[in-house]
Amino acid sequence: MSLAPAGRFAPSPSADLHIGNLRTAVLAWLFARSTGRRFLLRVEDLDDRTFADVGARQVEDLSAIGLTWDGQVEWQTTHRVRYDAIIDQLAADGRLYECYCSRKDIAAAPRAPHAPQGAYPGTCRELTDAERDERRAETGRPPALRLRTDTFVGTVTDLLHGSYTGIVDDFVVRRGDGVAAYNLAVVVDDADAGIDQVVRGDDLLSSSPRQAYLARLLGYPVPTYAHVPLVLNADGARLAKRDGAVTLAEIGVDRALHQISASLGWPALDLDGMLRRFDPVDLPRNPWIYQPV
Ligand code: GLU
């Protein structure tokens, strides 16, 4: 069965959504609805630093500003069997290897001659069985699983950034604690739900070549990407809770919507008004500097 095309918003419930996250959610909704797509909501709660009550509040806030989505909200922690099946399949195809490196080990390791800065240096890629046993005994912790890729870089096409080339290294698909890694979970869930349009903050642009690589490897279509500018505070730093007056509880629905509308160059419009005017070509390409009012 092929699913009707869809866009989505996929927050991590580590903290309440701030006005920048709400703006990204509105943009994801506008991109999806203006192109006749379904719109899905997925809470990315795999990480230990995420909280169910925060996730529930994120869903409430998105609903409070008037966003509508199709079907139930998906929670990634309910998808573990799905991720494990894909990880098992990759392992059976010989595409995974165990990695015992800590962040510190990775930073200290010499880089292969062609490997770009920031790429996994390949330390555990060719360990013999004996070396692997030794590393396991030394570190005393269970290994992560990395994907054995056959390239260093990949290119994606982004509606706002054009052609973007970034690192495709041997990235982690299952963390040492046994939990599916972000890059794997996103790719598997997007494909499973028929999501063919990924709109999110441009801090994730650099992850998209890895995700597109994995999608291709698993035989999934690569979605259309639109990485939208982040929101900064008056000092030019990423907006954070401590900036004050950034959450919906602090700002209120009407003011939040008006600020989002103004940030997109419009008068105070409601969501339907924004939808009537939305054209990705007119989107501001620079970060939005948020001034609490
Ligand atoms: N959960 C991620 C975040 O909140 C976004 C994932 C995605 O959109 O691919 O940063």
mmCIF file with all atom_site columns, C-alpha atoms and ligand atoms in Angstrom, residues 8 10-12 44 182 186 200 204, ligand 1:
data_model
loop_
_atom_site.group_PDB
_atom_site.id
_atom_site.type_symbol
_atom_site.label_atom_id
_atom_site.label_alt_id
_atom_site.label_comp_id
_atom_site.label_asym_id
_atom_site.label_entity_id
_atom_site.label_seq_id
_atom_site.pdbx_PDB_ins_code
_atom_site.Cartn_x
_atom_site.Cartn_y
_atom_site.Cartn_z
_atom_site.occupancy
_atom_site.B_iso_or_equiv
_atom_site.pdbx_formal_charge
_atom_site.auth_seq_id
_atom_site.auth_comp_id
_atom_site.auth_asym_id
_atom_site.auth_atom_id
_atom_site.pdbx_PDB_model_num
ATOM   1  C CA . ARG A 1 8   ? 5.724  16.420 9.565  1.00 0.00 ? 8   ARG A CA 1
ATOM   2  C CA . ALA A 1 10  ? 9.114  16.009 14.995 1.00 0.00 ? 10  ALA A CA 1
ATOM   3  C CA . PRO A 1 11  ? 10.008 17.746 18.274 1.00 0.00 ? 11  PRO A CA 1
ATOM   4  C CA . SER A 1 12  ? 12.276 16.250 20.941 1.00 0.00 ? 12  SER A CA 1
ATOM   5  C CA . GLU A 1 44  ? 11.099 12.050 19.336 1.00 0.00 ? 44  GLU A CA 1
ATOM   6  C CA . TYR A 1 182 ? 18.504 9.684  15.936 1.00 0.00 ? 182 TYR A CA 1
ATOM   7  C CA . VAL A 1 186 ? 14.199 9.545  11.715 1.00 0.00 ? 186 VAL A CA 1
ATOM   8  C CA . ARG A 1 200 ? 12.993 21.475 10.153 1.00 0.00 ? 200 ARG A CA 1
ATOM   9  C CA . LEU A 1 204 ? 19.936 19.724 11.044 1.00 0.00 ? 204 LEU A CA 1
HETATM 10 N N1 . GLU B 2 .   ? 13.720 15.858 16.982 1.00 0.00 ? 1   GLU B N1 1
HETATM 11 C C1 . GLU B 2 .   ? 14.620 16.734 16.301 1.00 0.00 ? 1   GLU B C1 1
HETATM 12 C C2 . GLU B 2 .   ? 14.724 18.058 17.048 1.00 0.00 ? 1   GLU B C2 1
HETATM 13 O O1 . GLU B 2 .   ? 13.809 18.409 17.768 1.00 0.00 ? 1   GLU B O1 1
HETATM 14 C C3 . GLU B 2 .   ? 14.175 17.042 14.897 1.00 0.00 ? 1   GLU B C3 1
HETATM 15 C C4 . GLU B 2 .   ? 14.258 15.869 14.040 1.00 0.00 ? 1   GLU B C4 1
HETATM 16 C C5 . GLU B 2 .   ? 13.891 16.102 12.592 1.00 0.00 ? 1   GLU B C5 1
HETATM 17 O O2 . GLU B 2 .   ? 13.071 16.986 12.314 1.00 0.00 ? 1   GLU B O2 1
HETATM 18 O O3 . GLU B 2 .   ? 14.403 15.362 11.767 1.00 0.00 ? 1   GLU B O3 1
HETATM 19 O O4 . GLU B 2 .   ? 15.738 18.715 16.920 1.00 0.00 ? 1   GLU B O4 1
#
